[in-house]
mmCIF file of C-alpha atoms in Angstrom:
data_model
loop_
_atom_site.group_PDB
_atom_site.id
_atom_site.type_symbol
_atom_site.label_atom_id
_atom_site.label_comp_id
_atom_site.label_asym_id
_atom_site.label_seq_id
_atom_site.Cartn_x
_atom_site.Cartn_y
_atom_site.Cartn_z
ATOM 1 C CA MET A 18 15.771 26.967 -14.963
ATOM 2 C CA ALA A 19 15.711 26.217 -11.213
ATOM 3 C CA SER A 20 12.368 26.179 -9.424
ATOM 4 C CA THR A 21 11.610 28.579 -6.584
ATOM 5 C CA ALA A 22 10.191 27.825 -3.142
ATOM 6 C CA SER A 23 6.741 29.009 -4.211
ATOM 7 C CA ASP A 24 6.849 26.638 -7.209
ATOM 8 C CA ILE A 25 7.780 23.624 -5.091
ATOM 9 C CA ASN A 26 5.360 24.194 -2.261
ATOM 10 C CA SER A 27 2.299 24.998 -4.318
ATOM 11 C CA THR A 28 -0.560 22.558 -3.701
ATOM 12 C CA SER A 29 -0.369 20.809 -7.087
ATOM 13 C CA SER A 30 3.337 20.815 -7.926
ATOM 14 C CA LEU A 31 4.683 17.461 -9.131
ATOM 15 C CA VAL A 32 8.408 16.723 -9.294
ATOM 16 C CA LEU A 33 9.322 13.986 -11.804
ATOM 17 C CA CYS A 34 12.441 11.842 -11.555
ATOM 18 C CA GLY A 35 13.729 8.589 -13.061
ATOM 19 C CA LYS A 36 16.452 6.248 -11.899
ATOM 20 C CA SER A 37 17.889 5.818 -15.401
ATOM 21 C CA LEU A 38 18.330 7.993 -18.476
ATOM 22 C CA ALA A 39 15.362 6.265 -20.157
ATOM 23 C CA GLU A 40 13.004 7.097 -17.268
ATOM 24 C CA ASN A 41 14.232 10.680 -17.128
ATOM 25 C CA GLU A 42 13.477 10.994 -20.856
ATOM 26 C CA ILE A 43 9.915 9.880 -20.095
ATOM 27 C CA ALA A 44 9.749 12.620 -17.441
ATOM 28 C CA LYS A 45 10.864 15.227 -19.977
ATOM 29 C CA THR A 46 8.243 14.065 -22.482
ATOM 30 C CA ILE A 47 5.472 14.201 -19.871
ATOM 31 C CA LYS A 48 6.465 17.733 -18.932
ATOM 32 C CA LYS A 49 6.764 18.860 -22.537
ATOM 33 C CA ASN A 50 3.329 17.476 -23.463
ATOM 34 C CA ASN A 51 1.734 18.489 -20.157
ATOM 35 C CA THR A 52 -0.176 15.206 -20.086
ATOM 36 C CA LEU A 53 -0.754 14.766 -16.333
ATOM 37 C CA LYS A 54 -4.180 15.749 -14.993
ATOM 38 C CA LEU A 55 -6.025 15.673 -11.669
ATOM 39 C CA PRO A 56 -9.640 14.493 -11.317
ATOM 40 C CA ASP A 57 -10.831 17.961 -10.326
ATOM 41 C CA SER A 58 -9.029 19.489 -13.352
ATOM 42 C CA SER A 59 -7.010 21.789 -11.083
ATOM 43 C CA GLU A 60 -3.812 23.249 -12.511
ATOM 44 C CA ILE A 61 -0.598 21.245 -12.154
ATOM 45 C CA SER A 62 2.965 22.548 -12.078
ATOM 46 C CA ILE A 63 5.376 19.882 -13.405
ATOM 47 C CA ILE A 64 9.032 20.169 -12.395
ATOM 48 C CA LEU A 65 11.919 17.889 -13.362
ATOM 49 C CA ARG A 66 14.315 16.716 -10.653
ATOM 50 C CA SER A 67 17.161 18.346 -12.578
ATOM 51 C CA GLU A 68 15.366 21.702 -12.263
ATOM 52 C CA LEU A 69 14.886 21.373 -8.513
ATOM 53 C CA ASP A 70 17.037 23.663 -6.374
ATOM 54 C CA ASN A 71 17.658 21.819 -3.082
ATOM 55 C CA LYS A 72 17.939 25.045 -1.094
ATOM 56 C CA PHE A 73 14.196 25.566 -1.497
ATOM 57 C CA LEU A 74 13.334 22.152 -0.045
ATOM 58 C CA LYS A 75 12.135 21.847 3.537
ATOM 59 C CA VAL A 76 14.073 19.731 6.030
ATOM 60 C CA ASP A 77 11.275 17.160 6.180
ATOM 61 C CA SER A 78 10.800 16.919 2.380
ATOM 62 C CA PHE A 79 11.037 13.477 0.826
ATOM 63 C CA GLY A 80 14.643 12.777 -0.225
ATOM 64 C CA ILE A 81 14.411 11.755 -3.867
ATOM 65 C CA ASP A 82 18.138 11.033 -4.259
ATOM 66 C CA LEU A 83 18.279 8.998 -1.030
ATOM 67 C CA PHE A 84 15.381 6.878 -2.247
ATOM 68 C CA MET A 85 16.809 6.323 -5.730
ATOM 69 C CA ASN A 86 20.224 5.348 -4.345
ATOM 70 C CA SER A 87 18.591 2.683 -2.129
ATOM 71 C CA LEU A 88 16.386 1.258 -4.886
ATOM 72 C CA SER A 89 17.555 -1.908 -6.661
ATOM 73 C CA THR A 90 14.513 -2.896 -8.729
ATOM 74 C CA HIS A 91 14.152 -3.508 -12.461
ATOM 75 C CA LYS A 92 10.637 -2.047 -12.792
ATOM 76 C CA PHE A 93 8.898 -0.810 -9.653
ATOM 77 C CA GLY A 94 9.624 2.615 -8.177
ATOM 78 C CA ARG A 95 12.063 3.647 -10.899
ATOM 79 C CA PHE A 96 9.837 6.471 -12.135
ATOM 80 C CA LEU A 97 8.951 8.792 -9.242
ATOM 81 C CA ILE A 98 6.466 11.621 -8.843
ATOM 82 C CA TRP A 99 6.905 13.598 -5.634
ATOM 83 C CA SER A 100 4.802 16.403 -4.248
ATOM 84 C CA PRO A 101 5.077 18.226 -0.902
ATOM 85 C CA ARG A 102 1.284 18.421 -0.727
ATOM 86 C CA LEU A 103 -1.408 16.593 -2.678
ATOM 87 C CA SER A 104 -5.072 15.802 -2.337
ATOM 88 C CA SER A 105 -4.332 12.118 -2.999
ATOM 89 C CA THR A 106 -1.417 10.149 -4.466
ATOM 90 C CA HIS A 107 -3.935 7.528 -5.544
ATOM 91 C CA ASP A 108 -5.773 10.067 -7.677
ATOM 92 C CA VAL A 109 -2.548 10.987 -9.490
ATOM 93 C CA VAL A 110 -1.605 7.436 -10.527
ATOM 94 C CA SER A 111 -5.116 6.126 -11.200
ATOM 95 C CA HIS A 112 -6.211 9.190 -13.182
ATOM 96 C CA ASN A 113 -2.999 9.205 -15.265
ATOM 97 C CA PHE A 114 -2.427 5.457 -15.479
ATOM 98 C CA CYS A 115 -1.961 5.331 -19.256
ATOM 99 C CA GLU A 116 0.436 8.295 -19.262
ATOM 100 C CA LEU A 117 2.840 6.695 -16.772
ATOM 101 C CA PRO A 118 5.233 3.744 -17.091
ATOM 102 C CA ILE A 119 4.143 0.594 -15.259
ATOM 103 C CA GLY A 120 5.683 0.610 -11.789
ATOM 104 C CA ALA A 121 5.576 4.410 -11.479
ATOM 105 C CA VAL A 122 5.130 5.691 -7.923
ATOM 106 C CA CYS A 123 3.673 8.934 -6.565
ATOM 107 C CA VAL A 124 4.782 10.092 -3.097
ATOM 108 C CA ALA A 125 3.458 13.016 -1.070
ATOM 109 C CA ASP A 126 4.701 14.538 2.179
ATOM 110 C CA VAL A 127 1.121 15.457 3.135
ATOM 111 C CA GLN A 128 -2.244 14.341 1.749
ATOM 112 C CA THR A 129 -5.410 16.359 2.221
ATOM 113 C CA LYS A 130 -7.906 13.783 0.957
ATOM 114 C CA GLY A 131 -6.320 10.411 1.662
ATOM 115 C CA ARG A 132 -8.803 7.553 1.724
ATOM 116 C CA GLY A 133 -9.105 3.930 2.665
ATOM 117 C CA ARG A 134 -11.583 1.122 2.093
ATOM 118 C CA SER A 135 -15.243 2.109 1.580
ATOM 119 C CA LYS A 136 -14.234 5.773 1.224
ATOM 120 C CA ASN A 137 -13.034 5.955 4.833
ATOM 121 C CA VAL A 138 -10.736 8.931 5.459
ATOM 122 C CA TRP A 139 -7.052 8.203 6.112
ATOM 123 C CA GLU A 140 -5.369 10.933 8.173
ATOM 124 C CA SER A 141 -2.111 11.881 6.487
ATOM 125 C CA PRO A 142 0.142 14.119 8.605
ATOM 126 C CA LEU A 143 3.851 14.810 8.196
ATOM 127 C CA GLY A 144 5.926 11.764 9.050
ATOM 128 C CA CYS A 145 3.562 9.352 7.323
ATOM 129 C CA LEU A 146 4.825 7.536 4.227
ATOM 130 C CA LEU A 147 2.126 8.103 1.607
ATOM 131 C CA PHE A 148 2.477 6.558 -1.829
ATOM 132 C CA SER A 149 0.633 4.917 -4.703
ATOM 133 C CA PHE A 150 2.026 2.954 -7.641
ATOM 134 C CA THR A 151 0.905 1.254 -10.837
ATOM 135 C CA LEU A 152 0.985 -2.313 -12.127
ATOM 136 C CA GLN A 153 -0.842 -4.505 -14.630
ATOM 137 C CA MET A 154 -2.348 -7.971 -14.329
ATOM 138 C CA GLU A 155 -4.155 -10.201 -16.831
ATOM 139 C CA ASP A 156 -5.905 -12.778 -14.619
ATOM 140 C CA GLY A 157 -8.817 -11.111 -12.850
ATOM 141 C CA ARG A 158 -9.202 -14.076 -10.492
ATOM 142 C CA VAL A 159 -5.986 -13.209 -8.652
ATOM 143 C CA VAL A 160 -6.330 -9.407 -8.630
ATOM 144 C CA PRO A 161 -8.080 -9.495 -5.194
ATOM 145 C CA LEU A 162 -5.029 -11.305 -3.752
ATOM 146 C CA LEU A 163 -2.660 -8.499 -4.720
ATOM 147 C CA GLN A 164 -3.428 -6.500 -1.574
ATOM 148 C CA TYR A 165 -2.055 -9.407 0.485
ATOM 149 C CA VAL A 166 1.209 -9.366 -1.484
ATOM 150 C CA VAL A 167 1.500 -5.603 -0.904
ATOM 151 C CA SER A 168 0.780 -6.017 2.827
ATOM 152 C CA LEU A 169 3.370 -8.747 3.175
ATOM 153 C CA ALA A 170 6.019 -6.763 1.274
ATOM 154 C CA ILE A 171 5.619 -3.782 3.625
ATOM 155 C CA THR A 172 5.930 -5.876 6.792
ATOM 156 C CA GLU A 173 8.966 -7.756 5.449
ATOM 157 C CA ALA A 174 10.617 -4.534 4.228
ATOM 158 C CA ILE A 175 10.468 -3.081 7.741
ATOM 159 C CA LYS A 176 12.059 -6.250 9.131
ATOM 160 C CA ASP A 177 14.801 -6.028 6.476
ATOM 161 C CA ILE A 178 15.655 -2.469 7.533
ATOM 162 C CA CYS A 179 15.888 -3.520 11.189
ATOM 163 C CA ASP A 180 18.101 -6.509 10.328
ATOM 164 C CA LYS A 181 20.365 -4.371 8.144
ATOM 165 C CA ILE A 182 21.164 -1.893 10.916
ATOM 166 C CA GLY A 183 21.188 -4.419 13.754
ATOM 167 C CA LEU A 184 17.981 -3.346 15.487
ATOM 168 C CA PRO A 185 15.290 -5.509 17.094
ATOM 169 C CA SER A 186 12.585 -6.267 14.551
ATOM 170 C CA VAL A 187 9.526 -4.013 14.518
ATOM 171 C CA ASP A 188 6.848 -6.648 14.136
ATOM 172 C CA VAL A 189 4.091 -5.082 12.055
ATOM 173 C CA LYS A 190 1.107 -7.424 11.685
ATOM 174 C CA ILE A 191 -1.535 -7.752 8.974
ATOM 175 C CA LYS A 192 -5.200 -7.413 9.845
ATOM 176 C CA TRP A 193 -7.256 -8.930 7.045
ATOM 177 C CA PRO A 194 -7.841 -7.728 4.458
ATOM 178 C CA ASN A 195 -5.777 -4.541 4.168
ATOM 179 C CA ASP A 196 -4.774 -3.004 7.518
ATOM 180 C CA LEU A 197 -1.371 -2.945 9.224
ATOM 181 C CA TYR A 198 -1.212 -3.132 13.017
ATOM 182 C CA LEU A 199 1.500 -2.509 15.576
ATOM 183 C CA ASN A 200 1.040 -3.301 19.267
ATOM 184 C CA GLY A 201 -2.714 -3.477 18.818
ATOM 185 C CA LEU A 202 -3.027 -0.114 17.042
ATOM 186 C CA LYS A 203 -3.517 0.614 13.363
ATOM 187 C CA VAL A 204 -0.269 1.892 11.858
ATOM 188 C CA GLY A 205 -1.066 1.661 8.151
ATOM 189 C CA GLY A 206 -3.395 0.552 5.415
ATOM 190 C CA ILE A 207 -3.538 -0.537 1.778
ATOM 191 C CA LEU A 208 -6.012 0.408 -0.949
ATOM 192 C CA CYS A 209 -5.977 -1.357 -4.320
ATOM 193 C CA THR A 210 -8.286 -0.328 -7.160
ATOM 194 C CA SER A 211 -8.434 -1.548 -10.743
ATOM 195 C CA THR A 212 -9.967 -0.865 -14.122
ATOM 196 C CA TYR A 213 -10.167 -3.245 -17.089
ATOM 197 C CA ARG A 214 -8.813 -2.056 -20.410
ATOM 198 C CA SER A 215 -7.374 -3.799 -23.492
ATOM 199 C CA LYS A 216 -7.649 -7.227 -21.839
ATOM 200 C CA LYS A 217 -5.588 -6.125 -18.831
ATOM 201 C CA PHE A 218 -6.367 -4.954 -15.312
ATOM 202 C CA ASN A 219 -4.762 -1.585 -14.601
ATOM 203 C CA VAL A 220 -4.143 -1.659 -10.851
ATOM 204 C CA SER A 221 -3.361 1.318 -8.639
ATOM 205 C CA ALA A 222 -2.049 0.335 -5.208
ATOM 206 C CA GLY A 223 -1.986 2.934 -2.443
ATOM 207 C CA ILE A 224 -0.232 2.607 0.916
ATOM 208 C CA GLY A 225 -0.096 4.817 3.973
ATOM 209 C CA ILE A 226 2.057 3.917 6.979
ATOM 210 C CA ASN A 227 2.969 5.977 10.033
ATOM 211 C CA VAL A 228 6.760 6.165 10.087
ATOM 212 C CA ASN A 229 7.673 9.151 12.301
ATOM 213 C CA ASN A 230 4.258 10.519 13.315
ATOM 214 C CA GLU A 231 3.011 9.299 16.710
ATOM 215 C CA LYS A 232 -0.496 10.628 16.087
ATOM 216 C CA PRO A 233 -3.261 9.734 15.421
ATOM 217 C CA THR A 234 -2.360 6.200 16.604
ATOM 218 C CA THR A 235 1.275 5.057 16.741
ATOM 219 C CA CYS A 236 4.273 4.819 14.396
ATOM 220 C CA LEU A 237 7.361 2.743 13.595
ATOM 221 C CA ASP A 238 9.678 5.081 15.526
ATOM 222 C CA MET A 239 7.533 4.858 18.643
ATOM 223 C CA ALA A 240 7.588 1.054 18.597
ATOM 224 C CA LEU A 241 11.357 1.012 18.127
ATOM 225 C CA ARG A 242 11.922 3.283 21.137
ATOM 226 C CA GLU A 243 10.040 0.853 23.356
ATOM 227 C CA PHE A 244 12.609 -1.914 23.032
ATOM 228 C CA SER A 245 15.827 -0.343 21.731
ATOM 229 C CA MET A 246 18.224 2.126 23.323
ATOM 230 C CA LYS A 247 19.787 2.847 19.947
ATOM 231 C CA ALA A 248 19.030 6.354 18.656
ATOM 232 C CA TYR A 249 17.534 5.598 15.276
ATOM 233 C CA GLN A 250 14.708 7.069 13.251
ATOM 234 C CA PHE A 251 13.164 5.301 10.297
ATOM 235 C CA LYS A 252 13.451 7.237 7.058
ATOM 236 C CA ARG A 253 10.493 7.241 4.688
ATOM 237 C CA GLU A 254 12.900 6.960 1.752
ATOM 238 C CA ASP A 255 14.469 3.773 3.184
ATOM 239 C CA VAL A 256 11.075 2.226 3.882
ATOM 240 C CA LEU A 257 9.823 2.970 0.363
ATOM 241 C CA ALA A 258 12.968 1.605 -1.328
ATOM 242 C CA ALA A 259 12.960 -1.504 0.879
ATOM 243 C CA PHE A 260 9.284 -2.030 0.059
ATOM 244 C CA PHE A 261 9.827 -1.980 -3.706
ATOM 245 C CA ASN A 262 12.958 -4.152 -3.442
ATOM 246 C CA LYS A 263 10.874 -6.729 -1.561
ATOM 247 C CA PHE A 264 7.642 -6.294 -3.518
ATOM 248 C CA GLU A 265 9.250 -6.860 -6.907
ATOM 249 C CA ASN A 266 10.512 -10.238 -5.722
ATOM 250 C CA PHE A 267 7.186 -11.185 -4.121
ATOM 251 C CA PHE A 268 5.193 -10.040 -7.151
ATOM 252 C CA ASP A 269 7.290 -12.213 -9.483
ATOM 253 C CA LEU A 270 6.682 -15.239 -7.232
ATOM 254 C CA PHE A 271 2.975 -14.411 -7.055
ATOM 255 C CA MET A 272 2.579 -14.116 -10.825
ATOM 256 C CA ASN A 273 4.687 -17.177 -11.703
ATOM 257 C CA GLN A 274 3.844 -19.602 -8.881
ATOM 258 C CA GLY A 275 0.665 -18.289 -7.292
ATOM 259 C CA PHE A 276 -0.090 -16.869 -3.864
ATOM 260 C CA GLN A 277 0.360 -20.281 -2.237
ATOM 261 C CA THR A 278 4.130 -19.711 -2.439
ATOM 262 C CA LEU A 279 3.762 -16.721 -0.111
ATOM 263 C CA GLU A 280 0.980 -18.118 2.092
ATOM 264 C CA PRO A 281 3.157 -19.638 4.856
ATOM 265 C CA LEU A 282 4.920 -16.303 5.398
ATOM 266 C CA TYR A 283 1.605 -14.429 5.157
ATOM 267 C CA TYR A 284 0.061 -16.608 7.879
ATOM 268 C CA LYS A 285 3.051 -15.950 10.144
ATOM 269 C CA THR A 286 2.416 -12.238 9.741
ATOM 270 C CA TRP A 287 -1.376 -11.948 9.981
ATOM 271 C CA LEU A 288 -3.392 -11.799 13.195
ATOM 272 C CA HIS A 289 -6.076 -14.387 12.519
ATOM 273 C CA SER A 290 -4.906 -18.016 12.585
ATOM 274 C CA GLY A 291 -7.159 -19.821 15.040
ATOM 275 C CA GLN A 292 -9.245 -16.710 15.727
ATOM 276 C CA ARG A 293 -12.837 -17.406 16.785
ATOM 277 C CA VAL A 294 -15.404 -15.098 15.220
ATOM 278 C CA ILE A 295 -19.184 -14.753 15.186
ATOM 279 C CA VAL A 296 -20.757 -15.017 11.756
ATOM 280 C CA GLN A 297 -24.286 -14.564 10.487
ATOM 281 C CA GLU A 298 -26.317 -16.890 8.306
ATOM 282 C CA LYS A 299 -29.750 -16.068 6.904
ATOM 283 C CA ASN A 300 -32.362 -18.800 7.286
ATOM 284 C CA GLU A 301 -35.653 -17.697 5.738
ATOM 285 C CA ASP A 302 -36.649 -14.597 7.753
ATOM 286 C CA LYS A 303 -34.220 -15.242 10.608
ATOM 287 C CA VAL A 304 -30.542 -14.371 11.022
ATOM 288 C CA ILE A 305 -28.699 -17.121 12.869
ATOM 289 C CA GLU A 306 -25.313 -16.523 14.486
ATOM 290 C CA HIS A 307 -22.565 -19.139 14.616
ATOM 291 C CA VAL A 308 -19.063 -19.230 16.079
ATOM 292 C CA VAL A 309 -16.387 -20.399 13.630
ATOM 293 C CA THR A 310 -12.593 -20.680 13.692
ATOM 294 C CA ILE A 311 -10.497 -19.010 10.981
ATOM 295 C CA GLN A 312 -8.188 -21.429 9.159
ATOM 296 C CA GLY A 313 -6.706 -19.281 6.389
ATOM 297 C CA LEU A 314 -7.720 -17.852 3.015
ATOM 298 C CA THR A 315 -9.796 -19.341 0.222
ATOM 299 C CA SER A 316 -8.531 -19.274 -3.371
ATOM 300 C CA SER A 317 -10.658 -16.166 -3.998
ATOM 301 C CA GLY A 318 -9.067 -14.301 -1.085
ATOM 302 C CA TYR A 319 -11.861 -14.480 1.474
ATOM 303 C CA LEU A 320 -11.522 -16.030 4.921
ATOM 304 C CA LEU A 321 -11.632 -19.817 5.218
ATOM 305 C CA ALA A 322 -13.177 -20.993 8.493
ATOM 306 C CA VAL A 323 -14.494 -24.156 10.112
ATOM 307 C CA GLY A 324 -17.541 -24.425 12.350
ATOM 308 C CA ASP A 325 -17.930 -26.530 15.468
ATOM 309 C CA ASP A 326 -19.768 -29.011 13.211
ATOM 310 C CA ASN A 327 -16.582 -29.301 11.058
ATOM 311 C CA GLN A 328 -18.375 -27.614 8.133
ATOM 312 C CA MET A 329 -15.931 -25.509 6.105
ATOM 313 C CA CYS A 330 -17.183 -22.087 5.094
ATOM 314 C CA GLU A 331 -16.073 -18.894 3.380
ATOM 315 C CA LEU A 332 -16.552 -15.614 5.242
ATOM 316 C CA HIS A 333 -17.564 -12.400 3.476
ATOM 317 C CA PRO A 334 -17.913 -8.920 4.996
ATOM 318 C CA ASP A 335 -21.431 -7.530 4.908
ATOM 319 C CA GLY A 336 -20.167 -4.187 3.575
ATOM 320 C CA ASN A 337 -21.849 -2.157 6.300
ATOM 321 C CA SER A 338 -19.226 -2.137 9.027
ATOM 322 C CA PHE A 339 -15.989 -0.190 9.479
ATOM 323 C CA ASP A 340 -14.525 -3.355 11.050
ATOM 324 C CA PHE A 341 -14.493 -6.345 8.692
ATOM 325 C CA PHE A 342 -14.871 -8.701 11.669
ATOM 326 C CA LYS A 343 -18.269 -7.353 12.619
ATOM 327 C CA GLY A 344 -21.126 -8.649 10.531
ATOM 328 C CA LEU A 345 -19.267 -11.424 8.700
ATOM 329 C CA VAL A 346 -21.561 -13.445 6.438
ATOM 330 C CA LYS A 347 -21.087 -17.187 6.157
ATOM 331 C CA ARG A 348 -21.226 -19.167 2.897
ATOM 332 C CA LYS A 349 -20.922 -22.932 3.067
ATOM 333 C CA LEU A 350 -18.253 -24.600 0.955
ATOM 334 C CA GLU A 351 -19.202 -27.890 -0.630
#
């Protein structure tokens, strides 16, 4: 039975779709058993892609078929949950982690309660690509590095799209630890959370990036217009598919060879090589400030820096500032 416009556009409607027959069977089972829940226990309407009547979709709705046709992964992104309006995609995947196949992704056209690091609010208007997906890891020591792999995959995916259609590259940069910047303005962010269960870390990775929406800061389209006469608009579906195509490759390298394999590319993309920052060090009752130069990342994922005295140190955020680079705390490395 086809779904109506009121079904599709209700606040908690979730459309399920798989790339293969096996994933679509999982979607049918989830609908039949009504296993998906939201943290606030609000009612959910589950709709299969095969039940979705396209005439009820809005022009700016996420194109499920376009995304699936562009996806070439073996695991990630192959099971999709789409909603025109959600409180948070992250809530859907993290709250239903064990009900979903690993690599499942939830996409929303609009989020009402998107969030970033330290519970900061992430504005989520139309035109923003908003998604969260699931993965599992066994080694807790490298879980903190995952956000860097996600960041790098997004920046490289955008470059791949530009190369494919012959456009100048939109050079999105990484601001440590989990922000994406374009021409000095924040254009996106990453949030990774995890829980430990049955000797594995269940990780939910959430990403928001401004694709077509110029407000509240800037977007990919706006940057492209500044240096290209070609009439082109980025499509959220293309960006998401390109991300997963890139991420799956990066994640395999990361798990099999370690982050050091990706580090040279990461350092080309981040904003901080050679950056001079002020750090704080407690000495009895006094707080002493030093100027240090950022060199890279430590094995635990914090900033590696060197002081004017050639002492290497690891920099930690103090947890009290919106900007990680205010209130950095220094820890000497032996």
